[in-house]
Amino acid sequence: MDRAAATRAEAAPPRIATRAVFLTRSTRLHPAAQRDTDDLRFMGEALRVAEHARRDGDVPVGAVVVMDGRIVGLGRNRREVDADPAGHAEIVALRQACRALGRWRVDGATLYVTLEPCPMCAGALVNARVARLVYGADDPKAGAARSLFRLCDDPRLNHRMDVTAGVMAEPCGAILQTFFKRARERGRTAGAH
């Protein structure tokens, strides 16, 4: 490689792998790489849970609570199914995790959710002492972790958590866009009869 090509190669941004990495027990990753791998795995699980909400006619948002590398709570939107305004995926997942752990605090837990939490859910995460929030798609109309408010790391509150935004943002946003597009189409069709 000539000197100019070597200089261009050094200046180029690093490539980001887009294929899934399958690990064996003997594979040891750098802690940051392991965290990225865990984020993709658990966000994938949250997306799977969101699909269940979509099939039941609820807004397709899924959440998982993870402690020490294992899922202790799963939740999906259940507002329509349960006629419950507090039936958001994060609340459902936190309730399940708290029941599994036998306490209201989930110190050390990471919550993965496909959509940025609303103010109610962000407040619940703070109150439950979640250590880290990982979310997929931003919510420009109701997001309380970054988009409209920053409740999860507001220094005025009694607890703050690390926030990682944009993990698998495209598939997390796509499932929502498809859901609302179909809902609008059904509404137009229903109005035509």
PDB file of N, CA, C and O in Angstrom, residues 3-78:
ATOM      1  N   ARG A   3       1.940   5.323   0.425  1.00  0.00           N
ATOM      2  CA  ARG A   3       1.815   6.226   1.567  1.00  0.00           C
ATOM      3  C   ARG A   3       0.464   6.941   1.581  1.00  0.00           C
ATOM      4  O   ARG A   3      -0.168   7.078   2.636  1.00  0.00           O
ATOM      5  N   ALA A   4      -0.043   7.414   0.438  1.00  0.00           N
ATOM      6  CA  ALA A   4      -1.333   8.118   0.370  1.00  0.00           C
ATOM      7  C   ALA A   4      -2.479   7.185   0.755  1.00  0.00           C
ATOM      8  O   ALA A   4      -3.395   7.572   1.482  1.00  0.00           O
ATOM      9  N   ALA A   5      -2.425   5.943   0.282  1.00  0.00           N
ATOM     10  CA  ALA A   5      -3.475   4.977   0.621  1.00  0.00           C
ATOM     11  C   ALA A   5      -3.445   4.666   2.113  1.00  0.00           C
ATOM     12  O   ALA A   5      -4.493   4.528   2.748  1.00  0.00           O
ATOM     13  N   ALA A   6      -2.261   4.562   2.677  1.00  0.00           N
ATOM     14  CA  ALA A   6      -2.140   4.286   4.114  1.00  0.00           C
ATOM     15  C   ALA A   6      -2.715   5.438   4.930  1.00  0.00           C
ATOM     16  O   ALA A   6      -3.401   5.225   5.933  1.00  0.00           O
ATOM     17  N   THR A   7      -2.457   6.672   4.505  1.00  0.00           N
ATOM     18  CA  THR A   7      -2.988   7.842   5.201  1.00  0.00           C
ATOM     19  C   THR A   7      -4.511   7.861   5.132  1.00  0.00           C
ATOM     20  O   THR A   7      -5.188   8.136   6.121  1.00  0.00           O
ATOM     21  N   ARG A   8      -5.081   7.554   3.946  1.00  0.00           N
ATOM     22  CA  ARG A   8      -6.542   7.518   3.809  1.00  0.00           C
ATOM     23  C   ARG A   8      -7.145   6.432   4.693  1.00  0.00           C
ATOM     24  O   ARG A   8      -8.180   6.626   5.309  1.00  0.00           O
ATOM     25  N   ALA A   9      -6.496   5.284   4.773  1.00  0.00           N
ATOM     26  CA  ALA A   9      -7.004   4.179   5.587  1.00  0.00           C
ATOM     27  C   ALA A   9      -7.014   4.560   7.064  1.00  0.00           C
ATOM     28  O   ALA A   9      -7.933   4.216   7.795  1.00  0.00           O
ATOM     29  N   GLU A  10      -5.984   5.284   7.510  1.00  0.00           N
ATOM     30  CA  GLU A  10      -5.934   5.704   8.910  1.00  0.00           C
ATOM     31  C   GLU A  10      -7.004   6.743   9.208  1.00  0.00           C
ATOM     32  O   GLU A  10      -7.545   6.785  10.305  1.00  0.00           O
ATOM     33  N   ALA A  11      -7.303   7.612   8.252  1.00  0.00           N
ATOM     34  CA  ALA A  11      -8.264   8.687   8.472  1.00  0.00           C
ATOM     35  C   ALA A  11      -9.709   8.212   8.354  1.00  0.00           C
ATOM     36  O   ALA A  11     -10.617   8.860   8.847  1.00  0.00           O
ATOM     37  N   ALA A  12      -9.929   7.083   7.697  1.00  0.00           N
ATOM     38  CA  ALA A  12     -11.298   6.586   7.491  1.00  0.00           C
ATOM     39  C   ALA A  12     -11.897   6.151   8.825  1.00  0.00           C
ATOM     40  O   ALA A  12     -11.199   5.619   9.679  1.00  0.00           O
ATOM     41  N   PRO A  13     -13.186   6.396   9.003  1.00  0.00           N
ATOM     42  CA  PRO A  13     -13.827   5.945  10.246  1.00  0.00           C
ATOM     43  C   PRO A  13     -13.849   4.424  10.291  1.00  0.00           C
ATOM     44  O   PRO A  13     -13.868   3.770   9.251  1.00  0.00           O
ATOM     45  N   PRO A  14     -13.824   3.858  11.473  1.00  0.00           N
ATOM     46  CA  PRO A  14     -13.830   2.400  11.573  1.00  0.00           C
ATOM     47  C   PRO A  14     -15.154   1.839  11.062  1.00  0.00           C
ATOM     48  O   PRO A  14     -16.203   2.464  11.199  1.00  0.00           O
ATOM     49  N   ARG A  15     -15.087   0.667  10.469  1.00  0.00           N
ATOM     50  CA  ARG A  15     -16.304   0.007  10.004  1.00  0.00           C
ATOM     51  C   ARG A  15     -17.006  -0.615  11.187  1.00  0.00           C
ATOM     52  O   ARG A  15     -16.377  -1.136  12.103  1.00  0.00           O
ATOM     53  N   ILE A  16     -18.317  -0.580  11.127  1.00  0.00           N
ATOM     54  CA  ILE A  16     -19.122  -1.171  12.187  1.00  0.00           C
ATOM     55  C   ILE A  16     -19.740  -2.443  11.644  1.00  0.00           C
ATOM     56  O   ILE A  16     -20.384  -2.430  10.602  1.00  0.00           O
ATOM     57  N   ALA A  17     -19.534  -3.531  12.350  1.00  0.00           N
ATOM     58  CA  ALA A  17     -20.096  -4.806  11.913  1.00  0.00           C
ATOM     59  C   ALA A  17     -21.608  -4.766  12.051  1.00  0.00           C
ATOM     60  O   ALA A  17     -22.137  -4.271  13.035  1.00  0.00           O
ATOM     61  N   THR A  18     -22.303  -5.257  11.035  1.00  0.00           N
ATOM     62  CA  THR A  18     -23.750  -5.278  11.103  1.00  0.00           C
ATOM     63  C   THR A  18     -24.298  -6.686  11.263  1.00  0.00           C
ATOM     64  O   THR A  18     -25.472  -6.870  11.483  1.00  0.00           O
ATOM     65  N   ARG A  19     -23.440  -7.693  11.162  1.00  0.00           N
ATOM     66  CA  ARG A  19     -23.880  -9.069  11.345  1.00  0.00           C
ATOM     67  C   ARG A  19     -23.863  -9.415  12.813  1.00  0.00           C
ATOM     68  O   ARG A  19     -23.055  -8.922  13.586  1.00  0.00           O
ATOM     69  N   ALA A  20     -24.770 -10.311  13.203  1.00  0.00           N
ATOM     70  CA  ALA A  20     -24.813 -10.774  14.589  1.00  0.00           C
ATOM     71  C   ALA A  20     -23.555 -11.586  14.888  1.00  0.00           C
ATOM     72  O   ALA A  20     -23.018 -12.272  14.038  1.00  0.00           O
ATOM     73  N   VAL A  21     -23.099 -11.503  16.102  1.00  0.00           N
ATOM     74  CA  VAL A  21     -21.941 -12.255  16.543  1.00  0.00           C
ATOM     75  C   VAL A  21     -22.441 -13.379  17.435  1.00  0.00           C
ATOM     76  O   VAL A  21     -23.154 -13.143  18.403  1.00  0.00           O
ATOM     77  N   PHE A  22     -22.095 -14.617  17.092  1.00  0.00           N
ATOM     78  CA  PHE A  22     -22.476 -15.755  17.903  1.00  0.00           C
ATOM     79  C   PHE A  22     -21.282 -16.141  18.753  1.00  0.00           C
ATOM     80  O   PHE A  22     -20.172 -16.341  18.255  1.00  0.00           O
ATOM     81  N   LEU A  23     -21.504 -16.226  20.043  1.00  0.00           N
ATOM     82  CA  LEU A  23     -20.408 -16.450  20.973  1.00  0.00           C
ATOM     83  C   LEU A  23     -20.489 -17.831  21.599  1.00  0.00           C
ATOM     84  O   LEU A  23     -21.568 -18.353  21.850  1.00  0.00           O
ATOM     85  N   THR A  24     -19.334 -18.389  21.877  1.00  0.00           N
ATOM     86  CA  THR A  24     -19.275 -19.622  22.641  1.00  0.00           C
ATOM     87  C   THR A  24     -18.876 -19.259  24.054  1.00  0.00           C
ATOM     88  O   THR A  24     -18.450 -18.134  24.322  1.00  0.00           O
ATOM     89  N   ARG A  25     -18.978 -20.215  24.948  1.00  0.00           N
ATOM     90  CA  ARG A  25     -18.625 -19.932  26.340  1.00  0.00           C
ATOM     91  C   ARG A  25     -17.164 -19.528  26.493  1.00  0.00           C
ATOM     92  O   ARG A  25     -16.823 -18.785  27.386  1.00  0.00           O
ATOM     93  N   SER A  26     -16.307 -20.025  25.622  1.00  0.00           N
ATOM     94  CA  SER A  26     -14.889 -19.729  25.749  1.00  0.00           C
ATOM     95  C   SER A  26     -14.521 -18.355  25.187  1.00  0.00           C
ATOM     96  O   SER A  26     -13.428 -17.883  25.403  1.00  0.00           O
ATOM     97  N   THR A  27     -15.451 -17.723  24.479  1.00  0.00           N
ATOM     98  CA  THR A  27     -15.169 -16.416  23.903  1.00  0.00           C
ATOM     99  C   THR A  27     -15.138 -15.361  25.005  1.00  0.00           C
ATOM    100  O   THR A  27     -16.054 -15.261  25.799  1.00  0.00           O
ATOM    101  N   ARG A  28     -14.085 -14.589  25.034  1.00  0.00           N
ATOM    102  CA  ARG A  28     -13.985 -13.510  26.020  1.00  0.00           C
ATOM    103  C   ARG A  28     -13.928 -12.194  25.257  1.00  0.00           C
ATOM    104  O   ARG A  28     -13.081 -12.000  24.410  1.00  0.00           O
ATOM    105  N   LEU A  29     -14.841 -11.317  25.591  1.00  0.00           N
ATOM    106  CA  LEU A  29     -14.897 -10.020  24.927  1.00  0.00           C
ATOM    107  C   LEU A  29     -14.436  -8.930  25.875  1.00  0.00           C
ATOM    108  O   LEU A  29     -14.551  -9.054  27.095  1.00  0.00           O
ATOM    109  N   HIS A  30     -13.968  -7.859  25.289  1.00  0.00           N
ATOM    110  CA  HIS A  30     -13.694  -6.647  26.053  1.00  0.00           C
ATOM    111  C   HIS A  30     -15.012  -6.220  26.697  1.00  0.00           C
ATOM    112  O   HIS A  30     -16.076  -6.392  26.098  1.00  0.00           O
ATOM    113  N   PRO A  31     -15.006  -5.695  27.919  1.00  0.00           N
ATOM    114  CA  PRO A  31     -16.274  -5.326  28.574  1.00  0.00           C
ATOM    115  C   PRO A  31     -17.195  -4.448  27.711  1.00  0.00           C
ATOM    116  O   PRO A  31     -18.409  -4.644  27.711  1.00  0.00           O
ATOM    117  N   ALA A  32     -16.640  -3.503  26.966  1.00  0.00           N
ATOM    118  CA  ALA A  32     -17.483  -2.654  26.111  1.00  0.00           C
ATOM    119  C   ALA A  32     -18.112  -3.469  24.988  1.00  0.00           C
ATOM    120  O   ALA A  32     -19.286  -3.288  24.654  1.00  0.00           O
ATOM    121  N   ALA A  33     -17.345  -4.389  24.401  1.00  0.00           N
ATOM    122  CA  ALA A  33     -17.889  -5.242  23.332  1.00  0.00           C
ATOM    123  C   ALA A  33     -18.947  -6.175  23.890  1.00  0.00           C
ATOM    124  O   ALA A  33     -19.973  -6.423  23.249  1.00  0.00           O
ATOM    125  N   GLN A  34     -18.725  -6.698  25.101  1.00  0.00           N
ATOM    126  CA  GLN A  34     -19.723  -7.571  25.729  1.00  0.00           C
ATOM    127  C   GLN A  34     -21.007  -6.793  25.995  1.00  0.00           C
ATOM    128  O   GLN A  34     -22.105  -7.290  25.767  1.00  0.00           O
ATOM    129  N   ARG A  35     -20.864  -5.560  26.440  1.00  0.00           N
ATOM    130  CA  ARG A  35     -22.042  -4.722  26.704  1.00  0.00           C
ATOM    131  C   ARG A  35     -22.825  -4.489  25.413  1.00  0.00           C
ATOM    132  O   ARG A  35     -24.043  -4.586  25.405  1.00  0.00           O
ATOM    133  N   ASP A  36     -22.124  -4.203  24.316  1.00  0.00           N
ATOM    134  CA  ASP A  36     -22.794  -4.008  23.027  1.00  0.00           C
ATOM    135  C   ASP A  36     -23.517  -5.272  22.589  1.00  0.00           C
ATOM    136  O   ASP A  36     -24.640  -5.221  22.093  1.00  0.00           O
ATOM    137  N   THR A  37     -22.876  -6.424  22.761  1.00  0.00           N
ATOM    138  CA  THR A  37     -23.491  -7.696  22.393  1.00  0.00           C
ATOM    139  C   THR A  37     -24.730  -7.956  23.241  1.00  0.00           C
ATOM    140  O   THR A  37     -25.771  -8.363  22.729  1.00  0.00           O
ATOM    141  N   ASP A  38     -24.626  -7.708  24.547  1.00  0.00           N
ATOM    142  CA  ASP A  38     -25.781  -7.870  25.434  1.00  0.00           C
ATOM    143  C   ASP A  38     -26.902  -6.916  25.042  1.00  0.00           C
ATOM    144  O   ASP A  38     -28.077  -7.302  25.045  1.00  0.00           O
ATOM    145  N   ASP A  39     -26.560  -5.684  24.708  1.00  0.00           N
ATOM    146  CA  ASP A  39     -27.579  -4.707  24.314  1.00  0.00           C
ATOM    147  C   ASP A  39     -28.359  -5.192  23.101  1.00  0.00           C
ATOM    148  O   ASP A  39     -29.588  -5.092  23.065  1.00  0.00           O
ATOM    149  N   LEU A  40     -27.662  -5.729  22.110  1.00  0.00           N
ATOM    150  CA  LEU A  40     -28.343  -6.233  20.915  1.00  0.00           C
ATOM    151  C   LEU A  40     -29.210  -7.442  21.240  1.00  0.00           C
ATOM    152  O   LEU A  40     -30.343  -7.547  20.777  1.00  0.00           O
ATOM    153  N   ARG A  41     -28.702  -8.334  22.057  1.00  0.00           N
ATOM    154  CA  ARG A  41     -29.459  -9.545  22.409  1.00  0.00           C
ATOM    155  C   ARG A  41     -30.730  -9.194  23.174  1.00  0.00           C
ATOM    156  O   ARG A  41     -31.817  -9.668  22.832  1.00  0.00           O
ATOM    157  N   PHE A  42     -30.610  -8.349  24.193  1.00  0.00           N
ATOM    158  CA  PHE A  42     -31.781  -8.044  25.012  1.00  0.00           C
ATOM    159  C   PHE A  42     -32.760  -7.101  24.308  1.00  0.00           C
ATOM    160  O   PHE A  42     -33.967  -7.193  24.519  1.00  0.00           O
ATOM    161  N   MET A  43     -32.251  -6.223  23.435  1.00  0.00           N
ATOM    162  CA  MET A  43     -33.171  -5.389  22.657  1.00  0.00           C
ATOM    163  C   MET A  43     -33.927  -6.271  21.656  1.00  0.00           C
ATOM    164  O   MET A  43     -35.111  -6.039  21.382  1.00  0.00           O
ATOM    165  N   GLY A  44     -33.265  -7.279  21.128  1.00  0.00           N
ATOM    166  CA  GLY A  44     -33.942  -8.235  20.259  1.00  0.00           C
ATOM    167  C   GLY A  44     -35.079  -8.932  20.988  1.00  0.00           C
ATOM    168  O   GLY A  44     -36.158  -9.158  20.425  1.00  0.00           O
ATOM    169  N   GLU A  45     -34.851  -9.255  22.249  1.00  0.00           N
ATOM    170  CA  GLU A  45     -35.913  -9.869  23.057  1.00  0.00           C
ATOM    171  C   GLU A  45     -37.057  -8.882  23.288  1.00  0.00           C
ATOM    172  O   GLU A  45     -38.234  -9.247  23.217  1.00  0.00           O
ATOM    173  N   ALA A  46     -36.735  -7.618  23.543  1.00  0.00           N
ATOM    174  CA  ALA A  46     -37.776  -6.600  23.722  1.00  0.00           C
ATOM    175  C   ALA A  46     -38.600  -6.439  22.440  1.00  0.00           C
ATOM    176  O   ALA A  46     -39.829  -6.282  22.495  1.00  0.00           O
ATOM    177  N   LEU A  47     -37.957  -6.522  21.284  1.00  0.00           N
ATOM    178  CA  LEU A  47     -38.682  -6.459  20.011  1.00  0.00           C
ATOM    179  C   LEU A  47     -39.618  -7.659  19.842  1.00  0.00           C
ATOM    180  O   LEU A  47     -40.741  -7.527  19.351  1.00  0.00           O
ATOM    181  N   ARG A  48     -39.161  -8.830  20.266  1.00  0.00           N
ATOM    182  CA  ARG A  48     -40.005 -10.019  20.194  1.00  0.00           C
ATOM    183  C   ARG A  48     -41.257  -9.833  21.057  1.00  0.00           C
ATOM    184  O   ARG A  48     -42.365 -10.158  20.643  1.00  0.00           O
ATOM    185  N   VAL A  49     -41.083  -9.264  22.228  1.00  0.00           N
ATOM    186  CA  VAL A  49     -42.211  -9.014  23.133  1.00  0.00           C
ATOM    187  C   VAL A  49     -43.141  -7.957  22.527  1.00  0.00           C
ATOM    188  O   VAL A  49     -44.370  -8.061  22.625  1.00  0.00           O
ATOM    189  N   ALA A  50     -42.573  -6.945  21.868  1.00  0.00           N
ATOM    190  CA  ALA A  50     -43.386  -5.902  21.221  1.00  0.00           C
ATOM    191  C   ALA A  50     -44.295  -6.510  20.152  1.00  0.00           C
ATOM    192  O   ALA A  50     -45.430  -6.063  19.971  1.00  0.00           O
ATOM    193  N   GLU A  51     -43.804  -7.513  19.470  1.00  0.00           N
ATOM    194  CA  GLU A  51     -44.608  -8.176  18.440  1.00  0.00           C
ATOM    195  C   GLU A  51     -45.876  -8.797  19.030  1.00  0.00           C
ATOM    196  O   GLU A  51     -46.935  -8.782  18.405  1.00  0.00           O
ATOM    197  N   HIS A  52     -45.799  -9.296  20.247  1.00  0.00           N
ATOM    198  CA  HIS A  52     -46.986  -9.845  20.914  1.00  0.00           C
ATOM    199  C   HIS A  52     -48.026  -8.748  21.165  1.00  0.00           C
ATOM    200  O   HIS A  52     -49.231  -8.980  21.016  1.00  0.00           O
ATOM    201  N   ALA A  53     -47.559  -7.572  21.539  1.00  0.00           N
ATOM    202  CA  ALA A  53     -48.488  -6.445  21.747  1.00  0.00           C
ATOM    203  C   ALA A  53     -49.177  -6.092  20.432  1.00  0.00           C
ATOM    204  O   ALA A  53     -50.398  -5.877  20.399  1.00  0.00           O
ATOM    205  N   ARG A  54     -48.408  -6.052  19.348  1.00  0.00           N
ATOM    206  CA  ARG A  54     -48.983  -5.715  18.048  1.00  0.00           C
ATOM    207  C   ARG A  54     -50.090  -6.700  17.668  1.00  0.00           C
ATOM    208  O   ARG A  54     -51.157  -6.308  17.232  1.00  0.00           O
ATOM    209  N   ARG A  55     -49.835  -7.994  17.882  1.00  0.00           N
ATOM    210  CA  ARG A  55     -50.829  -9.007  17.524  1.00  0.00           C
ATOM    211  C   ARG A  55     -52.118  -8.860  18.326  1.00  0.00           C
ATOM    212  O   ARG A  55     -53.176  -9.244  17.857  1.00  0.00           O
ATOM    213  N   ASP A  56     -52.025  -8.293  19.536  1.00  0.00           N
ATOM    214  CA  ASP A  56     -53.213  -8.097  20.362  1.00  0.00           C
ATOM    215  C   ASP A  56     -53.853  -6.723  20.168  1.00  0.00           C
ATOM    216  O   ASP A  56     -54.780  -6.371  20.890  1.00  0.00           O
ATOM    217  N   GLY A  57     -53.342  -5.943  19.202  1.00  0.00           N
ATOM    218  CA  GLY A  57     -53.922  -4.639  18.910  1.00  0.00           C
ATOM    219  C   GLY A  57     -53.407  -3.499  19.763  1.00  0.00           C
ATOM    220  O   GLY A  57     -53.928  -2.390  19.691  1.00  0.00           O
ATOM    221  N   ASP A  58     -52.385  -3.758  20.569  1.00  0.00           N
ATOM    222  CA  ASP A  58     -51.779  -2.688  21.364  1.00  0.00           C
ATOM    223  C   ASP A  58     -50.590  -2.105  20.619  1.00  0.00           C
ATOM    224  O   ASP A  58     -49.999  -2.755  19.750  1.00  0.00           O
ATOM    225  N   VAL A  59     -50.222  -0.884  20.962  1.00  0.00           N
ATOM    226  CA  VAL A  59     -49.045  -0.252  20.368  1.00  0.00           C
ATOM    227  C   VAL A  59     -47.846  -1.163  20.645  1.00  0.00           C
ATOM    228  O   VAL A  59     -47.618  -1.562  21.794  1.00  0.00           O
ATOM    229  N   PRO A  60     -47.089  -1.546  19.617  1.00  0.00           N
ATOM    230  CA  PRO A  60     -46.026  -2.531  19.780  1.00  0.00           C
ATOM    231  C   PRO A  60     -44.762  -1.989  20.443  1.00  0.00           C
ATOM    232  O   PRO A  60     -43.797  -1.602  19.795  1.00  0.00           O
ATOM    233  N   VAL A  61     -44.803  -1.974  21.767  1.00  0.00           N
ATOM    234  CA  VAL A  61     -43.641  -1.602  22.567  1.00  0.00           C
ATOM    235  C   VAL A  61     -43.379  -2.768  23.509  1.00  0.00           C
ATOM    236  O   VAL A  61     -44.307  -3.306  24.118  1.00  0.00           O
ATOM    237  N   GLY A  62     -42.111  -3.170  23.590  1.00  0.00           N
ATOM    238  CA  GLY A  62     -41.719  -4.259  24.479  1.00  0.00           C
ATOM    239  C   GLY A  62     -40.582  -3.828  25.383  1.00  0.00           C
ATOM    240  O   GLY A  62     -39.787  -2.962  25.019  1.00  0.00           O
ATOM    241  N   ALA A  63     -40.527  -4.442  26.570  1.00  0.00           N
ATOM    242  CA  ALA A  63     -39.481  -4.106  27.539  1.00  0.00           C
ATOM    243  C   ALA A  63     -39.033  -5.366  28.262  1.00  0.00           C
ATOM    244  O   ALA A  63     -39.830  -6.283  28.477  1.00  0.00           O
ATOM    245  N   VAL A  64     -37.761  -5.402  28.622  1.00  0.00           N
ATOM    246  CA  VAL A  64     -37.235  -6.471  29.466  1.00  0.00           C
ATOM    247  C   VAL A  64     -36.357  -5.856  30.546  1.00  0.00           C
ATOM    248  O   VAL A  64     -35.660  -4.866  30.314  1.00  0.00           O
ATOM    249  N   VAL A  65     -36.433  -6.441  31.736  1.00  0.00           N
ATOM    250  CA  VAL A  65     -35.579  -6.040  32.854  1.00  0.00           C
ATOM    251  C   VAL A  65     -34.546  -7.140  33.027  1.00  0.00           C
ATOM    252  O   VAL A  65     -34.897  -8.319  33.137  1.00  0.00           O
ATOM    253  N   VAL A  66     -33.270  -6.752  33.056  1.00  0.00           N
ATOM    254  CA  VAL A  66     -32.172  -7.710  33.119  1.00  0.00           C
ATOM    255  C   VAL A  66     -31.333  -7.427  34.360  1.00  0.00           C
ATOM    256  O   VAL A  66     -30.959  -6.279  34.618  1.00  0.00           O
ATOM    257  N   MET A  67     -31.060  -8.494  35.111  1.00  0.00           N
ATOM    258  CA  MET A  67     -30.142  -8.409  36.259  1.00  0.00           C
ATOM    259  C   MET A  67     -29.141  -9.536  36.145  1.00  0.00           C
ATOM    260  O   MET A  67     -29.535 -10.692  35.921  1.00  0.00           O
ATOM    261  N   ASP A  68     -27.881  -9.224  36.293  1.00  0.00           N
ATOM    262  CA  ASP A  68     -26.815 -10.225  36.264  1.00  0.00           C
ATOM    263  C   ASP A  68     -26.905 -11.116  35.033  1.00  0.00           C
ATOM    264  O   ASP A  68     -26.737 -12.337  35.115  1.00  0.00           O
ATOM    265  N   GLY A  69     -27.221 -10.521  33.888  1.00  0.00           N
ATOM    266  CA  GLY A  69     -27.234 -11.251  32.636  1.00  0.00           C
ATOM    267  C   GLY A  69     -28.457 -12.107  32.378  1.00  0.00           C
ATOM    268  O   GLY A  69     -28.500 -12.854  31.404  1.00  0.00           O
ATOM    269  N   ARG A  70     -29.475 -12.026  33.235  1.00  0.00           N
ATOM    270  CA  ARG A  70     -30.686 -12.804  32.987  1.00  0.00           C
ATOM    271  C   ARG A  70     -31.924 -11.922  33.087  1.00  0.00           C
ATOM    272  O   ARG A  70     -31.955 -10.945  33.842  1.00  0.00           O
ATOM    273  N   ILE A  71     -32.922 -12.289  32.315  1.00  0.00           N
ATOM    274  CA  ILE A  71     -34.177 -11.533  32.293  1.00  0.00           C
ATOM    275  C   ILE A  71     -34.989 -11.879  33.535  1.00  0.00           C
ATOM    276  O   ILE A  71     -35.248 -13.050  33.806  1.00  0.00           O
ATOM    277  N   VAL A  72     -35.383 -10.835  34.279  1.00  0.00           N
ATOM    278  CA  VAL A  72     -36.213 -11.033  35.466  1.00  0.00           C
ATOM    279  C   VAL A  72     -37.601 -10.437  35.292  1.00  0.00           C
ATOM    280  O   VAL A  72     -38.467 -10.624  36.144  1.00  0.00           O
ATOM    281  N   GLY A  73     -37.818  -9.706  34.200  1.00  0.00           N
ATOM    282  CA  GLY A  73     -39.135  -9.137  33.938  1.00  0.00           C
ATOM    283  C   GLY A  73     -39.337  -8.866  32.459  1.00  0.00           C
ATOM    284  O   GLY A  73     -38.427  -8.385  31.793  1.00  0.00           O
ATOM    285  N   LEU A  74     -40.509  -9.222  31.962  1.00  0.00           N
ATOM    286  CA  LEU A  74     -40.904  -8.956  30.573  1.00  0.00           C
ATOM    287  C   LEU A  74     -42.163  -8.112  30.598  1.00  0.00           C
ATOM    288  O   LEU A  74     -43.036  -8.330  31.438  1.00  0.00           O
ATOM    289  N   GLY A  75     -42.279  -7.195  29.653  1.00  0.00           N
ATOM    290  CA  GLY A  75     -43.501  -6.402  29.581  1.00  0.00           C
ATOM    291  C   GLY A  75     -43.755  -5.918  28.172  1.00  0.00           C
ATOM    292  O   GLY A  75     -42.826  -5.690  27.405  1.00  0.00           O
ATOM    293  N   ARG A  76     -45.016  -5.784  27.855  1.00  0.00           N
ATOM    294  CA  ARG A  76     -45.433  -5.223  26.578  1.00  0.00           C
ATOM    295  C   ARG A  76     -46.602  -4.308  26.866  1.00  0.00           C
ATOM    296  O   ARG A  76     -47.240  -4.410  27.911  1.00  0.00           O
ATOM    297  N   ASN A  77     -46.865  -3.407  25.946  1.00  0.00           N
ATOM    298  CA  ASN A  77     -48.017  -2.542  26.140  1.00  0.00           C
ATOM    299  C   ASN A  77     -49.259  -3.389  26.315  1.00  0.00           C
ATOM    300  O   ASN A  77     -49.495  -4.322  25.548  1.00  0.00           O
ATOM    301  N   ARG A  78     -50.062  -3.050  27.319  1.00  0.00           N
ATOM    302  CA  ARG A  78     -51.288  -3.774  27.608  1.00  0.00           C
ATOM    303  C   ARG A  78     -52.443  -2.805  27.856  1.00  0.00           C
ATOM    304  O   ARG A  78     -53.443  -3.175  28.473  1.00  0.00           O
TER     305      ARG A  78
END
